[in-house]
Amino acid sequence: MTISGIIGGILMLCGAAFLLLAGIGLVRMPDLFNRIQAGTKATTLGTLLTLAGAACLRPEWTLKLLLIGLFILLTNPISSQVLARAAHRTGTPKTAGTVDRLADDREERP
Amino acid sequence: MAHLAMATGFILILIGFYGALTNRNILRMIVAFTVADSGVNLVLVAVGYMRGRTAPILDNTVPAAEAAARIIDPVPQALVLTAIVIGVGVTALMLAYSYKLYEKKRTLDITKHTELKW
Amino acid sequence: MADILIYIATAVAGVAFLLALYRFLKGPTAADRVVAFDTLTLISVVFIVVIALGEGRGIYLDVAVIYALLSFLGVIAVARYLERGL
Amino acid sequence: MSVLFLALTVLLAVAMIGAAFVAILGKSMPIAILAAGLVSLLASVLFLLLASPDVAMTEAAIGSGLTTFLFFFILGRMRGGEHD
């Protein structure tokens, strides 16, 4: 029942709320690229907030939690970018009304 | 908790054997064996679990003086550690044989490979 | 107080886990399932941190380090395969 | 905390059985391999709940990372013929 414990709990709750938003976006979004948007950005922020909350609850674990956060911050954008590139190259169907400047450029200058 | 994990392991073993017996594609059969392998490891770890105890690694929270009353048995964990490593070796061997079979006949259907010798 | 907040946070993360699992089981294309796989891995990292807090052992966090590094490898392998590159 | 751990065990068990059914009955080969990798990855969280972090580390590294990579390597070499 200290002040840092309550701050840590609230940070963990915020992180879990972002994870829930990512889950809802993963179910409700219409096509693949929107799902990549929801499923990697929101989970990165949610996991980092949860790690910060755990660091407030247990200050002696801060170094290890910082290492985990660094790895997530390095690897998660790379994986989402590689996945989006693969999906774009294999011609995944997009929802109606999508503006695709990359495909237009490829058609003009093959 | 340990009983639930053990039940999950047995269900995974049954699902894996069902898939290995009913699929015709060789790669599908290897994937099903991998699932059954995970189930076997889960059952072995769940056998060694004791309620209310913690992991057998000594550090500040578990000093060596009171370790015997607070840690679980490390022998099943050592067995499972060996089983995981041997499992990946067996999987690699099966994949190498499936690749040789594919090079020979250009198909992965198990009913097309009926010779006793190749 | 902090315990109750951790309980609620884990319950909310569990709901997110179920939603991502629904997308993994149903997803129309393979790439949808890869996105759901990535999300499930990150929610599992949160679960590992909660388990380490509950047991009070700092050694459990090493598993989360391995997780954060190796989920990346699986996603990269699938994406390179889908791109006809591997 | 034991109620929380029991609820996590139920959640992971349901997810593992669902992923195992996808691995057996899924339509295409990459989906089946990915689902088998998910079974290994969730099994490693369950190993951690059963108080064995060393087994969890090995399972996450070998069962999920190396096995998935091996399967996709072989599947990429076999491209061109019929898989199913």
Tab-separated table of C-alpha atoms in Angstrom:
chain	number	residue	atom	x	y	z
A	1	MET	CA	0.000	0.000	0.000
A	2	THR	CA	2.664	2.442	-1.050
A	3	ILE	CA	2.358	5.184	-3.624
A	4	SER	CA	4.743	3.518	-6.111
A	5	GLY	CA	2.696	0.300	-5.896
A	6	ILE	CA	-0.477	2.136	-6.874
A	7	ILE	CA	1.316	3.948	-9.726
A	8	GLY	CA	2.679	0.619	-10.975
A	9	GLY	CA	-0.758	-0.993	-10.843
A	10	ILE	CA	-2.344	1.871	-12.753
A	11	LEU	CA	0.410	1.704	-15.409
A	12	MET	CA	-0.179	-2.029	-15.805
A	13	LEU	CA	-3.907	-1.397	-16.139
A	14	CYS	CA	-3.256	1.210	-18.881
A	15	GLY	CA	-1.017	-1.270	-20.715
A	16	ALA	CA	-3.679	-3.972	-20.516
A	17	ALA	CA	-6.254	-1.492	-21.854
A	18	PHE	CA	-4.024	-0.860	-24.888
A	19	LEU	CA	-3.693	-4.619	-25.394
A	20	LEU	CA	-7.488	-4.891	-25.301
A	21	LEU	CA	-7.728	-2.137	-27.931
A	22	ALA	CA	-5.288	-4.090	-30.088
A	23	GLY	CA	-7.422	-7.225	-29.734
A	24	ILE	CA	-10.616	-5.378	-30.663
A	25	GLY	CA	-8.867	-3.831	-33.660
A	26	LEU	CA	-7.588	-7.238	-34.722
A	27	VAL	CA	-11.133	-8.593	-34.789
A	28	ARG	CA	-12.985	-5.577	-36.168
A	29	MET	CA	-10.657	-4.160	-38.862
A	30	PRO	CA	-11.702	-4.895	-42.454
A	31	ASP	CA	-8.470	-5.929	-44.206
A	32	LEU	CA	-4.939	-7.111	-43.515
A	33	PHE	CA	-3.055	-3.806	-43.525
A	34	ASN	CA	-5.391	-2.215	-40.998
A	35	ARG	CA	-4.973	-5.292	-38.824
A	36	ILE	CA	-1.181	-4.962	-38.979
A	37	GLN	CA	-1.602	-1.322	-37.933
A	38	ALA	CA	-3.719	-2.257	-34.920
A	39	GLY	CA	-1.908	-5.428	-33.987
A	40	THR	CA	1.650	-4.149	-33.748
A	41	LYS	CA	1.567	-0.483	-32.713
A	42	ALA	CA	-0.949	-0.828	-29.897
A	43	THR	CA	0.674	-3.992	-28.534
A	44	THR	CA	4.101	-2.343	-28.510
A	45	LEU	CA	2.805	0.543	-26.375
A	46	GLY	CA	0.784	-1.773	-24.161
A	47	THR	CA	3.690	-4.093	-23.449
A	48	LEU	CA	6.042	-1.189	-22.726
A	49	LEU	CA	3.524	0.337	-20.280
A	50	THR	CA	3.121	-3.009	-18.538
A	51	LEU	CA	6.894	-3.392	-18.197
A	52	ALA	CA	7.095	0.138	-16.734
A	53	GLY	CA	4.408	-0.762	-14.214
A	54	ALA	CA	6.293	-3.891	-13.186
A	55	ALA	CA	9.445	-1.771	-12.778
A	56	CYS	CA	7.518	0.520	-10.404
A	57	LEU	CA	6.277	-2.463	-8.399
A	58	ARG	CA	9.701	-4.156	-8.158
A	59	PRO	CA	12.503	-1.559	-8.511
A	60	GLU	CA	15.264	-4.190	-8.280
A	61	TRP	CA	14.180	-5.767	-11.600
A	62	THR	CA	14.494	-2.541	-13.591
A	63	LEU	CA	17.568	-3.547	-15.590
A	64	LYS	CA	16.075	-6.786	-16.891
A	65	LEU	CA	12.731	-5.142	-17.701
A	66	LEU	CA	14.590	-2.403	-19.566
A	67	LEU	CA	16.345	-5.088	-21.629
A	68	ILE	CA	13.005	-6.727	-22.536
A	69	GLY	CA	11.560	-3.351	-23.520
A	70	LEU	CA	14.592	-2.604	-25.688
A	71	PHE	CA	14.252	-5.933	-27.533
A	72	ILE	CA	10.530	-5.396	-28.124
A	73	LEU	CA	11.174	-1.855	-29.320
A	74	LEU	CA	13.836	-3.141	-31.756
A	75	THR	CA	12.184	-6.277	-33.145
A	76	ASN	CA	8.467	-5.506	-33.351
A	77	PRO	CA	8.543	-2.711	-36.006
A	78	ILE	CA	10.929	-4.779	-38.163
A	79	SER	CA	8.633	-7.796	-38.130
A	80	SER	CA	5.556	-5.718	-38.957
A	81	GLN	CA	7.360	-3.980	-41.816
A	82	VAL	CA	8.613	-7.260	-43.319
A	83	LEU	CA	5.135	-8.743	-43.013
A	84	ALA	CA	3.467	-5.755	-44.685
A	85	ARG	CA	6.001	-5.878	-47.525
A	86	ALA	CA	5.380	-9.579	-48.096
A	87	ALA	CA	1.605	-9.048	-48.050
A	88	HIS	CA	1.847	-6.152	-50.525
A	89	ARG	CA	4.076	-8.088	-52.916
A	90	THR	CA	1.843	-11.153	-52.945
A	91	GLY	CA	-1.212	-9.040	-53.738
A	92	THR	CA	-3.367	-9.379	-50.624
A	93	PRO	CA	-6.902	-8.064	-51.278
A	94	LYS	CA	-7.541	-4.573	-49.888
A	95	THR	CA	-10.805	-3.069	-48.728
A	96	ALA	CA	-12.771	-0.777	-51.050
A	97	GLY	CA	-11.539	2.824	-51.286
A	98	THR	CA	-7.879	2.146	-50.535
A	99	VAL	CA	-5.427	4.628	-52.057
A	100	ASP	CA	-2.287	2.662	-52.994
A	101	ARG	CA	0.427	5.063	-54.154
A	102	LEU	CA	3.122	2.357	-54.188
A	103	ALA	CA	1.250	0.217	-56.719
A	104	ASP	CA	0.589	3.333	-58.865
A	105	ASP	CA	4.300	4.150	-58.911
A	106	ARG	CA	5.156	0.608	-59.924
A	107	GLU	CA	2.697	0.728	-62.811
A	108	GLU	CA	4.067	4.034	-64.118
A	109	ARG	CA	7.751	3.097	-63.960
A	110	PRO	CA	8.093	-0.678	-64.274
B	1	MET	CA	-3.273	-26.715	-11.876
B	2	ALA	CA	-0.937	-29.654	-12.442
B	3	HIS	CA	-3.889	-31.956	-13.190
B	4	LEU	CA	-5.229	-29.523	-15.753
B	5	ALA	CA	-1.810	-29.263	-17.426
B	6	MET	CA	-1.543	-33.053	-17.469
B	7	ALA	CA	-4.994	-33.387	-19.076
B	8	THR	CA	-3.971	-30.823	-21.709
B	9	GLY	CA	-0.826	-32.828	-22.429
B	10	PHE	CA	-2.785	-36.051	-22.931
B	11	ILE	CA	-5.281	-34.302	-25.214
B	12	LEU	CA	-2.368	-32.917	-27.261
B	13	ILE	CA	-0.867	-36.416	-27.573
B	14	LEU	CA	-4.212	-37.787	-28.807
B	15	ILE	CA	-4.663	-34.940	-31.317
B	16	GLY	CA	-1.125	-35.455	-32.618
B	17	PHE	CA	-1.553	-39.199	-33.111
B	18	TYR	CA	-4.927	-38.666	-34.800
B	19	GLY	CA	-3.308	-36.248	-37.239
B	20	ALA	CA	-0.342	-38.545	-37.876
B	21	LEU	CA	-2.623	-41.483	-38.635
B	22	THR	CA	-5.217	-39.765	-40.821
B	23	ASN	CA	-3.146	-37.417	-43.005
B	24	ARG	CA	-1.556	-38.529	-46.250
B	25	ASN	CA	0.917	-35.688	-46.678
B	26	ILE	CA	4.293	-36.524	-45.132
B	27	LEU	CA	4.950	-32.968	-43.896
B	28	ARG	CA	1.535	-32.955	-42.203
B	29	MET	CA	2.483	-36.132	-40.367
B	30	ILE	CA	5.746	-34.536	-39.146
B	31	VAL	CA	3.835	-31.477	-37.877
B	32	ALA	CA	1.455	-33.785	-36.004
B	33	PHE	CA	4.437	-35.562	-34.418
B	34	THR	CA	5.740	-32.188	-33.245
B	35	VAL	CA	2.413	-31.469	-31.532
B	36	ALA	CA	2.479	-34.888	-29.821
B	37	ASP	CA	6.057	-34.183	-28.714
B	38	SER	CA	4.954	-30.992	-26.948
B	39	GLY	CA	2.200	-32.970	-25.215
B	40	VAL	CA	4.643	-35.591	-23.912
B	41	ASN	CA	6.924	-32.891	-22.494
B	42	LEU	CA	3.962	-31.209	-20.804
B	43	VAL	CA	2.853	-34.457	-19.145
B	44	LEU	CA	6.375	-35.143	-17.841
B	45	VAL	CA	6.764	-31.659	-16.326
B	46	ALA	CA	3.280	-31.837	-14.762
B	47	VAL	CA	4.206	-35.139	-13.069
B	48	GLY	CA	7.107	-33.470	-11.275
B	49	TYR	CA	5.176	-30.438	-10.027
B	50	MET	CA	4.574	-30.023	-6.284
B	51	ARG	CA	1.988	-27.606	-4.931
B	52	GLY	CA	3.210	-24.438	-3.219
B	53	ARG	CA	6.875	-24.788	-4.143
B	54	THR	CA	9.065	-22.814	-6.496
B	55	ALA	CA	11.672	-23.344	-9.201
B	56	PRO	CA	14.909	-25.219	-8.337
B	57	ILE	CA	17.234	-22.263	-8.924
B	58	LEU	CA	19.056	-20.845	-5.927
B	59	ASP	CA	19.361	-17.071	-5.592
B	60	ASN	CA	18.608	-14.373	-2.996
B	61	THR	CA	14.946	-15.286	-2.516
B	62	VAL	CA	15.694	-19.019	-2.112
B	63	PRO	CA	18.929	-19.425	-0.076
B	64	ALA	CA	20.720	-22.762	-0.007
B	65	ALA	CA	20.007	-23.430	3.681
B	66	GLU	CA	16.235	-23.746	3.288
B	67	ALA	CA	16.224	-24.943	-0.297
B	68	ALA	CA	15.195	-28.544	0.409
B	69	ALA	CA	11.824	-27.465	1.793
B	70	ARG	CA	11.009	-24.914	-0.872
B	71	ILE	CA	12.046	-26.186	-4.320
B	72	ILE	CA	10.459	-28.840	-6.537
B	73	ASP	CA	12.219	-31.933	-7.856
B	74	PRO	CA	14.661	-30.984	-10.648
B	75	VAL	CA	15.012	-34.498	-12.122
B	76	PRO	CA	11.865	-34.446	-14.369
B	77	GLN	CA	12.938	-31.040	-15.653
B	78	ALA	CA	16.354	-32.393	-16.621
B	79	LEU	CA	14.653	-35.309	-18.402
B	80	VAL	CA	12.368	-32.970	-20.330
B	81	LEU	CA	15.288	-30.721	-21.257
B	82	THR	CA	17.008	-33.710	-22.862
B	83	ALA	CA	13.758	-34.776	-24.525
B	84	ILE	CA	13.270	-31.380	-26.172
B	85	VAL	CA	16.759	-31.412	-27.684
B	86	ILE	CA	16.409	-34.999	-28.907
B	87	GLY	CA	12.964	-34.094	-30.297
B	88	VAL	CA	14.393	-31.386	-32.533
B	89	GLY	CA	17.042	-33.867	-33.751
B	90	VAL	CA	14.368	-36.427	-34.643
B	91	THR	CA	12.318	-33.742	-36.411
B	92	ALA	CA	15.334	-32.671	-38.472
B	93	LEU	CA	16.016	-36.298	-39.437
B	94	MET	CA	12.389	-36.819	-40.521
B	95	LEU	CA	12.505	-33.614	-42.577
B	96	ALA	CA	15.718	-34.731	-44.295
B	97	TYR	CA	14.146	-38.100	-45.224
B	98	SER	CA	11.000	-36.385	-46.505
B	99	TYR	CA	13.165	-34.156	-48.703
B	100	LYS	CA	14.965	-37.212	-50.121
B	101	LEU	CA	11.601	-38.874	-50.863
B	102	TYR	CA	10.384	-35.702	-52.555
B	103	GLU	CA	13.487	-35.522	-54.747
B	104	LYS	CA	12.942	-39.138	-55.808
B	105	LYS	CA	9.298	-38.951	-56.892
B	106	ARG	CA	8.377	-35.230	-56.815
B	107	THR	CA	5.392	-35.912	-54.562
B	108	LEU	CA	4.717	-36.014	-50.818
B	109	ASP	CA	1.702	-38.363	-50.850
B	110	ILE	CA	2.471	-41.328	-48.610
B	111	THR	CA	0.391	-43.726	-50.743
B	112	LYS	CA	2.644	-43.109	-53.757
B	113	HIS	CA	5.720	-44.343	-51.905
B	114	THR	CA	5.123	-48.090	-51.792
B	115	GLU	CA	8.566	-49.570	-52.461
B	116	LEU	CA	10.487	-51.333	-49.763
B	117	LYS	CA	13.811	-49.943	-51.035
B	118	TRP	CA	14.910	-46.735	-52.721
C	1	MET	CA	-4.523	-2.510	-3.616
C	2	ALA	CA	-1.763	-3.159	-6.117
C	3	ASP	CA	-2.735	-6.845	-6.154
C	4	ILE	CA	-6.303	-6.013	-7.167
C	5	LEU	CA	-5.029	-3.770	-9.977
C	6	ILE	CA	-2.782	-6.577	-11.231
C	7	TYR	CA	-5.767	-8.962	-11.174
C	8	ILE	CA	-7.878	-6.573	-13.251
C	9	ALA	CA	-5.010	-5.921	-15.690
C	10	THR	CA	-4.470	-9.654	-16.202
C	11	ALA	CA	-8.184	-10.184	-16.810
C	12	VAL	CA	-8.223	-7.423	-19.441
C	13	ALA	CA	-5.113	-8.893	-21.098
C	14	GLY	CA	-6.851	-12.298	-21.061
C	15	VAL	CA	-9.796	-10.854	-22.989
C	16	ALA	CA	-7.335	-9.422	-25.529
C	17	PHE	CA	-5.710	-12.876	-25.736
C	18	LEU	CA	-9.084	-14.465	-26.538
C	19	LEU	CA	-9.800	-11.878	-29.256
C	20	ALA	CA	-6.403	-12.443	-30.904
C	21	LEU	CA	-6.954	-16.204	-30.626
C	22	TYR	CA	-10.273	-15.797	-32.471
C	23	ARG	CA	-8.423	-14.015	-35.278
C	24	PHE	CA	-5.800	-16.782	-35.330
C	25	LEU	CA	-8.393	-19.553	-35.573
C	26	LYS	CA	-10.549	-17.834	-38.188
C	27	GLY	CA	-8.200	-15.546	-40.181
C	28	PRO	CA	-8.847	-15.729	-43.932
C	29	THR	CA	-5.241	-15.547	-45.168
C	30	ALA	CA	-1.930	-16.768	-43.784
C	31	ALA	CA	-0.694	-13.213	-43.145
C	32	ASP	CA	-3.690	-12.538	-40.856
C	33	ARG	CA	-2.660	-15.503	-38.770
C	34	VAL	CA	0.908	-14.226	-38.601
C	35	VAL	CA	-0.312	-10.876	-37.234
C	36	ALA	CA	-2.414	-12.711	-34.650
C	37	PHE	CA	0.622	-14.856	-33.758
C	38	ASP	CA	2.709	-11.734	-33.124
C	39	THR	CA	0.003	-10.228	-30.918
C	40	LEU	CA	-0.380	-13.479	-28.960
C	41	THR	CA	3.365	-13.538	-28.320
C	42	LEU	CA	3.409	-10.015	-26.911
C	43	ILE	CA	0.419	-10.740	-24.658
C	44	SER	CA	2.311	-13.839	-23.476
C	45	VAL	CA	5.226	-11.567	-22.494
C	46	VAL	CA	2.761	-9.648	-20.296
C	47	PHE	CA	1.595	-12.953	-18.781
C	48	ILE	CA	5.198	-13.921	-17.998
C	49	VAL	CA	5.783	-10.611	-16.224
C	50	VAL	CA	2.599	-11.157	-14.177
C	51	ILE	CA	3.717	-14.704	-13.257
C	52	ALA	CA	7.127	-13.371	-12.172
C	53	LEU	CA	5.423	-10.724	-10.010
C	54	GLY	CA	3.149	-13.331	-8.450
C	55	GLU	CA	5.894	-15.808	-7.635
C	56	GLY	CA	8.357	-13.110	-6.634
C	57	ARG	CA	11.241	-14.652	-8.591
C	58	GLY	CA	13.326	-12.387	-10.802
C	59	ILE	CA	14.792	-15.365	-12.654
C	60	TYR	CA	11.498	-15.866	-14.526
C	61	LEU	CA	12.074	-12.686	-16.499
C	62	ASP	CA	14.834	-14.376	-18.516
C	63	VAL	CA	12.126	-16.363	-20.291
C	64	ALA	CA	10.543	-13.083	-21.382
C	65	VAL	CA	13.881	-11.958	-22.857
C	66	ILE	CA	14.070	-15.166	-24.913
C	67	TYR	CA	10.433	-14.678	-25.958
C	68	ALA	CA	10.917	-11.105	-27.129
C	69	LEU	CA	13.882	-12.173	-29.261
C	70	LEU	CA	12.534	-15.378	-30.749
C	71	SER	CA	8.969	-14.544	-31.738
C	72	PHE	CA	10.665	-12.181	-34.175
C	73	LEU	CA	12.496	-15.098	-35.846
C	74	GLY	CA	9.303	-17.036	-36.566
C	75	VAL	CA	7.541	-14.023	-38.061
C	76	ILE	CA	10.556	-13.228	-40.269
C	77	ALA	CA	10.728	-16.852	-41.499
C	78	VAL	CA	7.027	-16.894	-42.448
C	79	ALA	CA	7.221	-13.515	-44.166
C	80	ARG	CA	10.265	-14.538	-46.213
C	81	TYR	CA	8.483	-17.745	-47.203
C	82	LEU	CA	5.354	-15.869	-48.269
C	83	GLU	CA	7.546	-13.515	-50.304
C	84	ARG	CA	9.068	-16.457	-52.221
C	85	GLY	CA	12.478	-15.477	-50.878
C	86	LEU	CA	13.733	-18.116	-48.450
D	1	MET	CA	-2.434	-15.371	-6.674
D	2	SER	CA	-3.301	-19.051	-7.094
D	3	VAL	CA	-6.760	-18.238	-8.522
D	4	LEU	CA	-5.078	-16.039	-11.123
D	5	PHE	CA	-2.647	-18.822	-12.040
D	6	LEU	CA	-5.512	-21.313	-12.372
D	7	ALA	CA	-7.368	-18.944	-14.713
D	8	LEU	CA	-4.191	-18.474	-16.790
D	9	THR	CA	-3.794	-22.255	-17.014
D	10	VAL	CA	-7.362	-22.660	-18.303
D	11	LEU	CA	-6.813	-19.884	-20.869
D	12	LEU	CA	-3.536	-21.393	-22.119
D	13	ALA	CA	-5.046	-24.896	-22.261
D	14	VAL	CA	-7.954	-23.707	-24.416
D	15	ALA	CA	-5.582	-21.800	-26.720
D	16	MET	CA	-3.229	-24.793	-27.063
D	17	ILE	CA	-6.004	-27.218	-27.964
D	18	GLY	CA	-7.436	-24.780	-30.512
D	19	ALA	CA	-4.025	-24.247	-32.100
D	20	ALA	CA	-3.441	-28.010	-32.186
D	21	PHE	CA	-6.702	-28.492	-34.114
D	22	VAL	CA	-5.600	-25.810	-36.574
D	23	ALA	CA	-2.259	-27.613	-36.944
D	24	ILE	CA	-3.975	-30.897	-37.783
D	25	LEU	CA	-6.943	-29.725	-39.849
D	26	GLY	CA	-5.757	-26.411	-41.338
D	27	LYS	CA	-6.062	-25.847	-45.047
D	28	SER	CA	-2.563	-24.912	-46.160
D	29	MET	CA	0.861	-26.050	-45.050
D	30	PRO	CA	2.313	-22.730	-43.706
D	31	ILE	CA	-0.748	-22.277	-41.460
D	32	ALA	CA	-0.262	-25.760	-40.001
D	33	ILE	CA	3.428	-25.099	-39.294
D	34	LEU	CA	2.641	-21.742	-37.682
D	35	ALA	CA	-0.020	-23.335	-35.478
D	36	ALA	CA	2.450	-26.015	-34.341
D	37	GLY	CA	4.867	-23.217	-33.430
D	38	LEU	CA	2.100	-21.525	-31.441
D	39	VAL	CA	1.464	-24.764	-29.522
D	40	SER	CA	5.149	-24.869	-28.526
D	41	LEU	CA	5.185	-21.192	-27.576
D	42	LEU	CA	2.122	-21.468	-25.309
D	43	ALA	CA	3.462	-24.701	-23.833
D	44	SER	CA	6.494	-22.740	-22.698
D	45	VAL	CA	4.280	-20.304	-20.713
D	46	LEU	CA	2.589	-23.340	-19.165
D	47	PHE	CA	6.026	-24.743	-18.225
D	48	LEU	CA	6.722	-21.450	-16.479
D	49	LEU	CA	3.465	-21.789	-14.536
D	50	LEU	CA	4.605	-25.278	-13.508
D	51	ALA	CA	7.746	-23.693	-11.940
D	52	SER	CA	10.376	-24.788	-14.453
D	53	PRO	CA	11.886	-21.734	-16.165
D	54	ASP	CA	14.836	-23.621	-17.660
D	55	VAL	CA	12.522	-25.931	-19.609
D	56	ALA	CA	10.481	-22.901	-20.665
D	57	MET	CA	13.577	-21.190	-22.038
D	58	THR	CA	14.660	-24.265	-23.999
D	59	GLU	CA	11.175	-24.850	-25.374
D	60	ALA	CA	10.811	-21.238	-26.507
D	61	ALA	CA	14.207	-21.255	-28.206
D	62	ILE	CA	14.234	-24.713	-29.782
D	63	GLY	CA	10.622	-25.875	-30.017
D	64	SER	CA	9.310	-22.646	-31.413
D	65	GLY	CA	12.201	-20.858	-33.098
D	66	LEU	CA	14.414	-23.567	-34.537
D	67	THR	CA	11.688	-26.064	-35.485
D	68	THR	CA	9.582	-23.429	-37.284
D	69	PHE	CA	12.629	-22.222	-39.155
D	70	LEU	CA	13.564	-25.796	-40.195
D	71	PHE	CA	10.042	-26.499	-41.462
D	72	PHE	CA	9.953	-23.329	-43.539
D	73	PHE	CA	13.429	-24.020	-44.914
D	74	ILE	CA	12.374	-27.478	-46.147
D	75	LEU	CA	9.044	-26.129	-47.439
D	76	GLY	CA	10.868	-23.463	-49.440
D	77	ARG	CA	13.147	-26.119	-50.957
D	78	MET	CA	10.130	-28.212	-51.990
D	79	ARG	CA	8.358	-25.425	-53.837
D	80	GLY	CA	7.325	-26.334	-57.363
D	81	GLY	CA	5.725	-29.728	-56.871
D	82	GLU	CA	2.338	-30.351	-55.309
D	83	HIS	CA	2.241	-30.246	-51.514
D	84	ASP	CA	-1.245	-31.487	-50.764
